[in-house]
XYZ file of C-alpha atoms in Angstrom:
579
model
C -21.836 6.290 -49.168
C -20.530 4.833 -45.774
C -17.138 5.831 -46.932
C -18.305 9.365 -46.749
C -20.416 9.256 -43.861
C -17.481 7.776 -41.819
C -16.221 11.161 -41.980
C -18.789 12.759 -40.072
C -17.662 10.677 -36.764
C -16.015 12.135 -34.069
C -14.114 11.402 -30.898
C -14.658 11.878 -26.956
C -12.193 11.472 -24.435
C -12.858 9.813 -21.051
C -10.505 10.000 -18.141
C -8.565 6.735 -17.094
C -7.442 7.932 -13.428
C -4.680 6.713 -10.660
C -6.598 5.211 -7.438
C -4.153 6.495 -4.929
C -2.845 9.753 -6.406
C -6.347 10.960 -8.269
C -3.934 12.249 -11.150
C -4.834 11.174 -14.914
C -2.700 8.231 -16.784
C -5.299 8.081 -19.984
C -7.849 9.139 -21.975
C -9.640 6.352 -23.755
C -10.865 7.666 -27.207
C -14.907 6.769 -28.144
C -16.569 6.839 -31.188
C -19.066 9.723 -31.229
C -21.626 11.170 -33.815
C -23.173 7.379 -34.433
C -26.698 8.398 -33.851
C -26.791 11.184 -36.767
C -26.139 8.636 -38.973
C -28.999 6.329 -38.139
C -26.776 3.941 -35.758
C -28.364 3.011 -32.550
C -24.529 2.085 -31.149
C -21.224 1.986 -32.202
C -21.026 -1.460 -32.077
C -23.863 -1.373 -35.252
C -21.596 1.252 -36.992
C -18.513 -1.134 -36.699
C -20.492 -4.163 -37.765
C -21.458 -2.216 -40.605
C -17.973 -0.999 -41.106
C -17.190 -4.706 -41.181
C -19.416 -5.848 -43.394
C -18.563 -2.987 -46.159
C -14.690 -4.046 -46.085
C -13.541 -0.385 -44.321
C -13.376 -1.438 -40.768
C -9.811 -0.289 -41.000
C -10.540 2.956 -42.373
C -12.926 3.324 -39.904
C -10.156 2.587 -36.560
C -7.464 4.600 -38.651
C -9.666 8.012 -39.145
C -10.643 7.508 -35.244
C -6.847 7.496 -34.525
C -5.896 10.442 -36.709
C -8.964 12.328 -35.461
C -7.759 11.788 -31.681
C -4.300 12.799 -32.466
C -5.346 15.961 -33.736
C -7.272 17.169 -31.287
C -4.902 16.235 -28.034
C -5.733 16.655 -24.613
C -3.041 18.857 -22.049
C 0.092 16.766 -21.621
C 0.557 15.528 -17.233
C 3.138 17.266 -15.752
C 5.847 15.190 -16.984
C 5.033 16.532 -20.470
C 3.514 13.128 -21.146
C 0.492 12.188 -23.221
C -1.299 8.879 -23.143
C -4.053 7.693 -25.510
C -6.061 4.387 -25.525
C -7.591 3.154 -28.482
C -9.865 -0.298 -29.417
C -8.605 -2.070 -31.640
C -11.094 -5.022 -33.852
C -9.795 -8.171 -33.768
C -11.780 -9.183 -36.896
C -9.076 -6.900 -38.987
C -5.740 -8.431 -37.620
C -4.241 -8.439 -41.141
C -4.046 -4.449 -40.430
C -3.439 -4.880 -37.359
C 0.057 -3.630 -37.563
C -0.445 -0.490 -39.741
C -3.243 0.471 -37.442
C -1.161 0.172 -34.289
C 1.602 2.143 -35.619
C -0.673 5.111 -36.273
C 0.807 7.500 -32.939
C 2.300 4.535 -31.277
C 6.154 4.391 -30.428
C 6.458 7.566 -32.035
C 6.494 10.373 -28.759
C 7.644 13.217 -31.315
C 6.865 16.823 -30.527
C 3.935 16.012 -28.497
C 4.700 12.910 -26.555
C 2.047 11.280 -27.171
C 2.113 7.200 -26.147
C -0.632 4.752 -27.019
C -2.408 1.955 -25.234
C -3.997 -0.885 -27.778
C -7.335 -2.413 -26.286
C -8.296 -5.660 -27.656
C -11.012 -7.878 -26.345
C -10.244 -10.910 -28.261
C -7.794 -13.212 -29.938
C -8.136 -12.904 -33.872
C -9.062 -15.837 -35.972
C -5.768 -17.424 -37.147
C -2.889 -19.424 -36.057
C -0.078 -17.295 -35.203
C -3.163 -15.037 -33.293
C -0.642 -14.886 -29.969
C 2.268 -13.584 -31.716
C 0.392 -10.600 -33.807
C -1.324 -9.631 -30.274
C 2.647 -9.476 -29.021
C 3.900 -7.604 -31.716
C 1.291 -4.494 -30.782
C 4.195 -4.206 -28.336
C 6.373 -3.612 -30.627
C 8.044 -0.061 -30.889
C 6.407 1.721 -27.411
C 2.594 1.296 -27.651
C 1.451 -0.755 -24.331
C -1.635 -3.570 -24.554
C -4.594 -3.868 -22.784
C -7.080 -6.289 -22.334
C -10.628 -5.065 -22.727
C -13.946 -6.397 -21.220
C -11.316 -9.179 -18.878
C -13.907 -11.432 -17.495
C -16.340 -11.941 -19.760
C -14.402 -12.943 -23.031
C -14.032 -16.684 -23.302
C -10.463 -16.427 -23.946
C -9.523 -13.799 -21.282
C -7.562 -15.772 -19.504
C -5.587 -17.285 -21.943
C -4.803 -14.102 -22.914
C -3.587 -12.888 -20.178
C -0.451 -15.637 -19.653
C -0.316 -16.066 -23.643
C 0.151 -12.130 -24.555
C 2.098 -10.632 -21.669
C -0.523 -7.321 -20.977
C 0.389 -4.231 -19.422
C -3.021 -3.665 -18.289
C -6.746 -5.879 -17.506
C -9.675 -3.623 -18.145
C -12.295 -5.908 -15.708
C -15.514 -5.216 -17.170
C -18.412 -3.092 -16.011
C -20.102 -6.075 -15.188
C -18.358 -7.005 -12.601
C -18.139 -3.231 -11.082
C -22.013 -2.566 -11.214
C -24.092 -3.658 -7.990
C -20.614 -4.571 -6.413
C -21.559 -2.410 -2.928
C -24.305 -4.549 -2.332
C -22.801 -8.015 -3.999
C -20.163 -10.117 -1.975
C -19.743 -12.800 -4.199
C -18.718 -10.124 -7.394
C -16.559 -8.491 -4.597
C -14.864 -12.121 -4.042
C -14.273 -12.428 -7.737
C -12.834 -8.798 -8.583
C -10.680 -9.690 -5.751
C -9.061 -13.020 -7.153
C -8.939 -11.337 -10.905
C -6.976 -8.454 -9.301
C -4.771 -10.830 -7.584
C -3.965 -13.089 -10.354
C -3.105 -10.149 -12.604
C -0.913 -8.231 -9.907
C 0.627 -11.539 -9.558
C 2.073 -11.688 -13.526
C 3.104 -8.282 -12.999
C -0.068 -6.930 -14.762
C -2.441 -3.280 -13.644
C -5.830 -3.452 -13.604
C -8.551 -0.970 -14.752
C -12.104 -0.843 -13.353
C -14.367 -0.120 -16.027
C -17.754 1.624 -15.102
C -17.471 3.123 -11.965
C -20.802 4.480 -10.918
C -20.561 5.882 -7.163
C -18.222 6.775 -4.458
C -18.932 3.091 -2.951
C -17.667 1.570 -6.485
C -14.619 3.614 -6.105
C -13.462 2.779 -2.437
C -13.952 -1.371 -2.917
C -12.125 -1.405 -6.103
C -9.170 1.062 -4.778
C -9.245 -1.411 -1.168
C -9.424 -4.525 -3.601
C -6.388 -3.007 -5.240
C -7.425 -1.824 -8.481
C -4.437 0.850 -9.599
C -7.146 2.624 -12.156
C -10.266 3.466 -12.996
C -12.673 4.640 -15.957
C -16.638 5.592 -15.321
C -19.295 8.406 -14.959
C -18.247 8.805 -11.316
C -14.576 9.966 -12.221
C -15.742 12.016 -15.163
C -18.315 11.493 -18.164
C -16.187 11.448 -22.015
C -15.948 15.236 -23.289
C -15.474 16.356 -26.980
C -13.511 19.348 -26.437
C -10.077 17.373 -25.596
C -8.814 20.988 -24.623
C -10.700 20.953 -21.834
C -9.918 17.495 -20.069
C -8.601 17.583 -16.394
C -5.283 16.242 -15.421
C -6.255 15.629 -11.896
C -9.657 14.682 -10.084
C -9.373 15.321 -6.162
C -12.341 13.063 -5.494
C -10.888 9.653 -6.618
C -7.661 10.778 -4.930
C -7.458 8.617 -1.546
C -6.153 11.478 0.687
C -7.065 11.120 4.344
C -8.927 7.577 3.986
C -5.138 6.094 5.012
C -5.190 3.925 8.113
C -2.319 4.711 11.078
C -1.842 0.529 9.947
C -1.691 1.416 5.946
C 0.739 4.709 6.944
C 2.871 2.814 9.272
C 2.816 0.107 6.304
C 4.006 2.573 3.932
C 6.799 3.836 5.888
C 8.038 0.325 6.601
C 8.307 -0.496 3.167
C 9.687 3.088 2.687
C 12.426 2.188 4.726
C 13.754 -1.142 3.449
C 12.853 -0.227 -0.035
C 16.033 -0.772 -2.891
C 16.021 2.177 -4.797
C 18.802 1.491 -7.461
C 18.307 3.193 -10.526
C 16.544 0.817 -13.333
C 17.571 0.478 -16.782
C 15.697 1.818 -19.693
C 14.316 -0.676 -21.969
C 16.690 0.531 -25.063
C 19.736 0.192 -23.387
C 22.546 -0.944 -25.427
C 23.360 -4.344 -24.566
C 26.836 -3.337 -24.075
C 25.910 -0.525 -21.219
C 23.514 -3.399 -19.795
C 26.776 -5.425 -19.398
C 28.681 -2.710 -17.972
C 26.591 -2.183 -15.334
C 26.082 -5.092 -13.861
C 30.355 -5.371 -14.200
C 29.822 -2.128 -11.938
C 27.700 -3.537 -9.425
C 29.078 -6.765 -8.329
C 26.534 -7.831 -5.797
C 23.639 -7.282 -8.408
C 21.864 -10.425 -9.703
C 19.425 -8.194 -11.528
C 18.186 -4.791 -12.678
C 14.954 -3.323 -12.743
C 14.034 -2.695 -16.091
C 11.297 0.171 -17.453
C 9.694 1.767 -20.689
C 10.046 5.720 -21.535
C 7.535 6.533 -19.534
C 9.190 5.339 -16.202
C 6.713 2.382 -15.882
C 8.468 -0.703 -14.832
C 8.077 -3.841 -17.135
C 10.182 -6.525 -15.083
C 13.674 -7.775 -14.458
C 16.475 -8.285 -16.326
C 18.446 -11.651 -14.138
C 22.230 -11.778 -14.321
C 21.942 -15.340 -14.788
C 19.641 -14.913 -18.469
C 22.920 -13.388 -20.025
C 25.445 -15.630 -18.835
C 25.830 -17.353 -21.567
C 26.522 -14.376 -23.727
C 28.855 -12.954 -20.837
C 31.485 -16.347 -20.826
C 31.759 -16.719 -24.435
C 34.055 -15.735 -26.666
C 32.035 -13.452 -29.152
C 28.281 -13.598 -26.560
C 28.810 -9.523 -25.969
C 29.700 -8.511 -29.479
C 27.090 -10.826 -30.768
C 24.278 -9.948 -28.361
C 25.423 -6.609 -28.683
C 25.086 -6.395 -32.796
C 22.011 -4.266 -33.735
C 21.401 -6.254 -36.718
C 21.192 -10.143 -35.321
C 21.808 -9.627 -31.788
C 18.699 -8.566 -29.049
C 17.689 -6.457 -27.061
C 16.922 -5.882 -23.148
C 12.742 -6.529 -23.815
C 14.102 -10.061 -24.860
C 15.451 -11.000 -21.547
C 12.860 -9.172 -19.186
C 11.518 -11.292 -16.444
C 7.788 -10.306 -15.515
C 7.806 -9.860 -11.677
C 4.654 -8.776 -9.390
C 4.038 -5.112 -10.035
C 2.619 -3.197 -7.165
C 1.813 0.439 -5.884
C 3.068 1.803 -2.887
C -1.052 2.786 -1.054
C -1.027 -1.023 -1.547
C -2.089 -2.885 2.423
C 1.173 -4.646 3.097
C -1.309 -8.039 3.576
C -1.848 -7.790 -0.282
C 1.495 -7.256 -1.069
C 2.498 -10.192 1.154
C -0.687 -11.965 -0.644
C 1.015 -11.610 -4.291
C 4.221 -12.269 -3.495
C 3.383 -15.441 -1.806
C 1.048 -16.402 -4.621
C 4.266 -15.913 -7.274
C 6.704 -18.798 -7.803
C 10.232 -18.027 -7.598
C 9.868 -14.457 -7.644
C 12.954 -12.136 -7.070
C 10.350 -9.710 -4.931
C 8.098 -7.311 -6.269
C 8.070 -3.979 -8.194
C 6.983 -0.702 -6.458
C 5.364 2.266 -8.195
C 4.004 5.661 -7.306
C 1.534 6.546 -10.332
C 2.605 3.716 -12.055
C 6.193 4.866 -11.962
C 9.114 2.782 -10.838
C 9.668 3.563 -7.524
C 12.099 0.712 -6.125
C 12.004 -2.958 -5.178
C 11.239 -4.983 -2.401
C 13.449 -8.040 -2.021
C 11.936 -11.160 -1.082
C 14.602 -11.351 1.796
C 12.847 -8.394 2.968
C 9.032 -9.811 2.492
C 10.243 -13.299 4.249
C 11.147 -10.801 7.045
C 7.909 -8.820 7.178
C 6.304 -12.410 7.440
C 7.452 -12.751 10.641
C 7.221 -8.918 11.928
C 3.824 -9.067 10.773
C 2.467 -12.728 12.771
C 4.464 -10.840 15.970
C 2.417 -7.737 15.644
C -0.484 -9.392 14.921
C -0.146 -11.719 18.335
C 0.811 -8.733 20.298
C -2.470 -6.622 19.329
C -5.016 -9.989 19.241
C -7.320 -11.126 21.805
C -4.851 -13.948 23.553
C -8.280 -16.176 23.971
C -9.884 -15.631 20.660
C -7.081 -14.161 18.653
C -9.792 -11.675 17.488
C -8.145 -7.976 16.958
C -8.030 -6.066 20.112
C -8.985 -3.104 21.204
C -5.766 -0.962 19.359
C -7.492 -2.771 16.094
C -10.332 -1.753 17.218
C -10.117 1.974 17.198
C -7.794 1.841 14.434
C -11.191 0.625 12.274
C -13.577 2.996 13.512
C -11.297 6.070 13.181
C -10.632 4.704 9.329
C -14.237 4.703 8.749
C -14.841 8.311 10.400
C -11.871 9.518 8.152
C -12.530 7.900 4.720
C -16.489 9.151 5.028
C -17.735 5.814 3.182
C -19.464 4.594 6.265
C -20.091 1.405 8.254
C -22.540 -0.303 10.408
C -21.291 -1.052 13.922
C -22.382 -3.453 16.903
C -21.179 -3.934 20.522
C -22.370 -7.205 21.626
C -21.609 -8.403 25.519
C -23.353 -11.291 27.114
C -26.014 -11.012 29.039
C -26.283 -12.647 32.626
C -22.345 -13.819 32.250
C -21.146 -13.262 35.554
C -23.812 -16.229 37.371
C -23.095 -18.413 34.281
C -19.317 -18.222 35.245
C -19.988 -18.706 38.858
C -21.958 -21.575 38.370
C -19.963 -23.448 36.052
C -16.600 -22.325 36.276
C -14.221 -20.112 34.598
C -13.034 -22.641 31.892
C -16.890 -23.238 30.868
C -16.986 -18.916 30.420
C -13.815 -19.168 28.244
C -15.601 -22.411 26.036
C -18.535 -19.912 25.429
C -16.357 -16.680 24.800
C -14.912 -19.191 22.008
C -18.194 -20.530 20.652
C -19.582 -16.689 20.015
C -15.958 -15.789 18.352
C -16.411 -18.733 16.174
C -20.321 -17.881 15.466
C -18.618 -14.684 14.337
C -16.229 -15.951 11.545
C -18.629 -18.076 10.121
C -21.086 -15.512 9.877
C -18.564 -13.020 8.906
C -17.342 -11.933 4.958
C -13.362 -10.966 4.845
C -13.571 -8.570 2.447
C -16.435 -6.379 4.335
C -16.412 -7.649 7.797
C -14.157 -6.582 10.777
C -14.828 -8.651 14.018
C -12.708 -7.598 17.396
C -12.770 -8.502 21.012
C -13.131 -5.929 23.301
C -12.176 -8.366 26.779
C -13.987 -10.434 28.412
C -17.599 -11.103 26.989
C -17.525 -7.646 24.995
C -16.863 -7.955 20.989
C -17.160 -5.089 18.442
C -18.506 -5.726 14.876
C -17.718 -3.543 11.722
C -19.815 -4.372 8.090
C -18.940 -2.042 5.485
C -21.844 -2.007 2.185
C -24.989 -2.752 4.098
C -27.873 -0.631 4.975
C -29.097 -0.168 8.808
C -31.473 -2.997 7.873
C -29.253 -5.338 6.230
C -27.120 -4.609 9.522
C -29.838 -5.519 12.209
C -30.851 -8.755 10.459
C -27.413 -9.996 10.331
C -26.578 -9.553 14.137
C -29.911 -10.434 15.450
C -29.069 -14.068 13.444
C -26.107 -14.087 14.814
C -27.264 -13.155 18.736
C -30.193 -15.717 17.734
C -27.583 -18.455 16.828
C -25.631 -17.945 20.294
C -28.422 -18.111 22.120
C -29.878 -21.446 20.452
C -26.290 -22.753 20.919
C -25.277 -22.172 24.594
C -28.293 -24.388 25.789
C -25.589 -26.852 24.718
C -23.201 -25.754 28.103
C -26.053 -26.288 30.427
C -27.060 -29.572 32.556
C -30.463 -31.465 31.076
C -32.235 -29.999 34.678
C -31.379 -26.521 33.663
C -32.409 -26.402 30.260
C -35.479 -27.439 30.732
C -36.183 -25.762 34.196
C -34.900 -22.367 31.839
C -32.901 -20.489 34.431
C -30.334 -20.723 37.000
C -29.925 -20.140 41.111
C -26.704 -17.993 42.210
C -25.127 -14.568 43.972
C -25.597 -11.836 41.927
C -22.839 -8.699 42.573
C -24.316 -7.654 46.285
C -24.180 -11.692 47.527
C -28.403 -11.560 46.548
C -29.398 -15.116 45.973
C -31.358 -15.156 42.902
C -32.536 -16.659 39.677
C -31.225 -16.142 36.379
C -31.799 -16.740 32.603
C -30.183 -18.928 30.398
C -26.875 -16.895 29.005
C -27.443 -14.879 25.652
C -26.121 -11.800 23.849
C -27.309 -8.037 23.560
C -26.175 -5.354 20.926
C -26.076 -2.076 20.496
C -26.012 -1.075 16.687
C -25.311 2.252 15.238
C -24.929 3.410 11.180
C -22.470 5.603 10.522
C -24.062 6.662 7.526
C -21.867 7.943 4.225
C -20.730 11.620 3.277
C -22.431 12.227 6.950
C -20.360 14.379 9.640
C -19.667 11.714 12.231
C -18.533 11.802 15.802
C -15.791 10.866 17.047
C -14.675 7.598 18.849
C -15.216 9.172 22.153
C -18.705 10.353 21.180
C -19.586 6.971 19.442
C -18.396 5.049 22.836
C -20.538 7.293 25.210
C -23.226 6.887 23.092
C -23.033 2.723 22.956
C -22.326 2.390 26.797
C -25.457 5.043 27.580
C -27.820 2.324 25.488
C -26.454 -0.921 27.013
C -29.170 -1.224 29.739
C -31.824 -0.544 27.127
C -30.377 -3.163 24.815
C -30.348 -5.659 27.685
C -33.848 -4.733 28.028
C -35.031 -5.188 24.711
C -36.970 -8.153 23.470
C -34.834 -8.250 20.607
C -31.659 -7.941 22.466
C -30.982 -5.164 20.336
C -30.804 -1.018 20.656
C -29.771 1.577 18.350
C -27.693 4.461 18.931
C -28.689 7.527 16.660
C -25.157 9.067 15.935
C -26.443 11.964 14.238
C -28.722 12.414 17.587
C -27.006 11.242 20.266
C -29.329 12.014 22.136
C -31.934 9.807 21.098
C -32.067 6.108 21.338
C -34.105 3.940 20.106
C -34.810 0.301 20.703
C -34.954 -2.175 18.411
């Protein structure tokens, strides 16, 4: 009875898309039509499936169903499909995974296998390998939650992590899961692996996964799954990153742009013998970029690996025998694999994090672009510190003002929105008088260190405008979240300071000296004032001009406040209100 009801399943297809480009690279095929059968989820229909001895039926008539009904092929006359496959059935494993896969035909279709786990027996690393076997690419399902994810990952060789929803969910308002996506993505760009987010919800979801470095992504936000496979887009605009580029992440591109090697790489099912030949071509080559039929790169092939073949008497007519000799996949050296949009910091990030590494791999869309040589990273090293000194505060080494603008206009363009402060000192110039111009510097240093340790990297931006002025940028917060966090932090310099003062003056609570027109008079204790502003998401916002005009125009009533604190209304500039 199963058997038969089986039958009455059907398929939906759900868009896997490109961060940077918007343009599609999947469509992961779900089970659909559970619920008319009594099944509260497809995970009770596979259980059952299990249970009844025709889970492989089941994963088989998904497969043939999906092939039937294809979606359009991308422009390069490419189709890609992503199925699960059950760990619990690894015996079929291989018949299953050669049902579309490594087998283009007519309408090029290629497979992805998704597997969450490693099956119950002891040669359970080699049959997940051997999914590889003849085209079909592997992917890691639910990564992060599967108690042997990890393993997996350096065991199996993946062309793909699919981090799971869990992690995604709540991220815009969770720092530590944004720490933790960050490190998974790293690790896995690191082995030369592309990650998936799983479950993305909202625009927010979508911009700290692309920043983290995610190259895909899969959720409700990008598009819902559709049953009419006919129908599924190729391209989705609103994942695309289009004007949310930097000036720093264009000038990044165009430096790697320019010192980019863009030799031709080898197709995985190269004779051995043409392998051979080219590198005889190509003196100065110690390796050659090596990629599947679909242009994606898969690693290295070193010189050095066939050396012994090369020397010997009969090594090229053995290695070179299609019946006991090997092929290029044999010798492939997994190298970081990263896409151009990539911030040159993270490339620099992997790279450094990679032992021994050759340099990394550079896509567009996944596709084999070129390669950066480590010679040229090492060199970027050093471009990059120069830069970096030549735009940073010389006294804090906070980013300067160039940084500063950079951030703000990034924010206006990519629409996601930030929360902003300007924070100067208040009664500085007496302070300095009084006690000297190395004492100002000592507590220009104590608020920039305040800053880092209140700060998070991955949503924080802190710059010094000059002299006692700093600028603030915290990306995922509210207008509330925003206020408390300054007004601890203004709070916390105030408390400090005390510290700079003589016993007499700390308790007496103010100090004696000329203010700008030579007026004797008394003075507070130094502190901090802010004026805050939201640039609030999908809103129309100023511009930098407009934003500055509108923070120097509520200065005095910041300075005023009780709480230190004003806020500019971007959206009416006009209005200000304190704190």
């Amino acid at each position: 009875m199963l058997r038969e009801n089986l039958q009455r399943l059907t398929v939906a297809f759900q868009p896997i898309v490109s961060t940077s480009s918007g343009q599609i690279f999947a469509h992961e095929v779900l089970v659909r039509g559970h619920e008319a059968m009594g099944y509260r989820s497809v995970g009770e229909i596979l259980r059952a499936s299990h249970d009844s001895g025709l889970l492989s039926e089941l994963e088989a008539l998904v497969r043939r169903k999906a092939l039937r009904m294809l979606p359009p092929a991308a422009a390069d006359g490419s189709r890609v499909l992503s199925f699960n496959l059950d760990h619990r059935i690894a015996d079929a494993w291989s018949v299953l995974s050669g049902i579309g896969a490594g087998d283009p035909g007519k309408d090029g279709v290629r497979v992805v296998t998704e597997i969450t786990s490693m099956p119950a027996c002891a040669d359970a690393a080699a049959r997940v390998r051997l999914l590889k076997r003849g085209g079909a690419m592997l992917a890691l399902d639910r990564f992060g939650v599967t108690a042997d994810g990890l393993e997996m990952l350096h065991e199996v060789e993946p062309d793909f992590i699919k981090i799971d929803r869990s992690f995604i969910q709540g991220i815009e308002a969770n720092a530590r899961k944004r720490v933790v996506l960050a490190q998974l993505i790293g690790v896995a760009h690191t082995l030369g692996v592309q990650v998936i987010a799983v479950g993305i919800e909202n625009a927010q979801q979508l911009r700290i996964c692309r920043d983290l470095g995610c190259d895909l992504v899969q959720g409700f936000f990008v598009q819902a799954p559709i049953a009419d496979a006919r129908r599924a887009s190729l391209s989705f605009p609103h994942v695309a990153m289009c004007d949310s580029f930097t000036d720093r992440r264009k000038k990044d591109q165009e430096w790697v742009l320019e010192r980019l090697d863009t030799a031709p790489a080898i197709p995985s099912d190269m004779p051995m013998r043409e392998v051979f030949g080219r590198f005889a071509s190509n003196a100065s080559a110690s390796f050659l970029p090596v990629v599947d039929g679909a242009g994606r790169p898969l690693g290295i092939l070193c010189e050095s690996s066939l050396k012994n073949y090369a020397y010997s008497p009969f090594g090229k007519d053995l290695i070179a025998n299609k019946q006991i000799g090997r092929k290029i996949t044999d010798f492939v050296v997994r190298c970081p694999v990263i896409d151009l949009a990539t911030p040159f910091d993270q490339m620099l990030a992997i790279f450094s994090a990679t032992d021994h590494a050759d340099g990394i791999l550079i896509t567009t869309d996944m596709v084999y672009r070129g390669f950066l040589s480590a010679h040229s990273l090492i060199r970027a090293v050093h471009e990059k510190n120069l830069d970096r000194a030549r735009e940073e505060n010389p006294l804090t080494r906070l980013a300067g003002n160039a940084a500063i603008n950079e951030y703000i206009a990034g924010r206006i363009a990519d629409g996601e929105g930030a929360f902003l402060a300007y924070i100067d000192f208040d009664n500085f110039k007496p302070f300095n008088d009084t006690y000297g111009f190395r004492q100002g510097d000592r507590a220009i240093l104590l608020f920039a260190e305040l800053c880092r340790k209140a700060s998070r990297p991955e949503s924080w931006f802190l710059g010094h405008i000059g002299g006692d002025d700093f600028f603030i940028g915290i990306r995922g917060v509210s207008a509330t979240e925003g206020v408390a966090e300054v007004s601890k932090l203004i709070g916390r310099f105030t408390s400090d300071i005390e510290s700079f003062y003589d016993p007499e003056t700390r308790l007496r609570g103010f100090i004696t000296a000329e203010d700008r027109e030579g007026r004797t008079k008394t003075f507070p204790l130094l502190s901090a004032s802010a004026v805050l502003c939201q640039l609030n998401p999908g809103v129309s916002c100023p511009t930098i001009d407009e934003i500055s005009g509108a923070i120097a125009a509520c200065k005095k009533q910041a300075k005023a406040s009780p709480g230190k604190l004003a806020f500019a209304k971007l959206d009416e500039i006009a209005e200000r209100v304190s704190a």
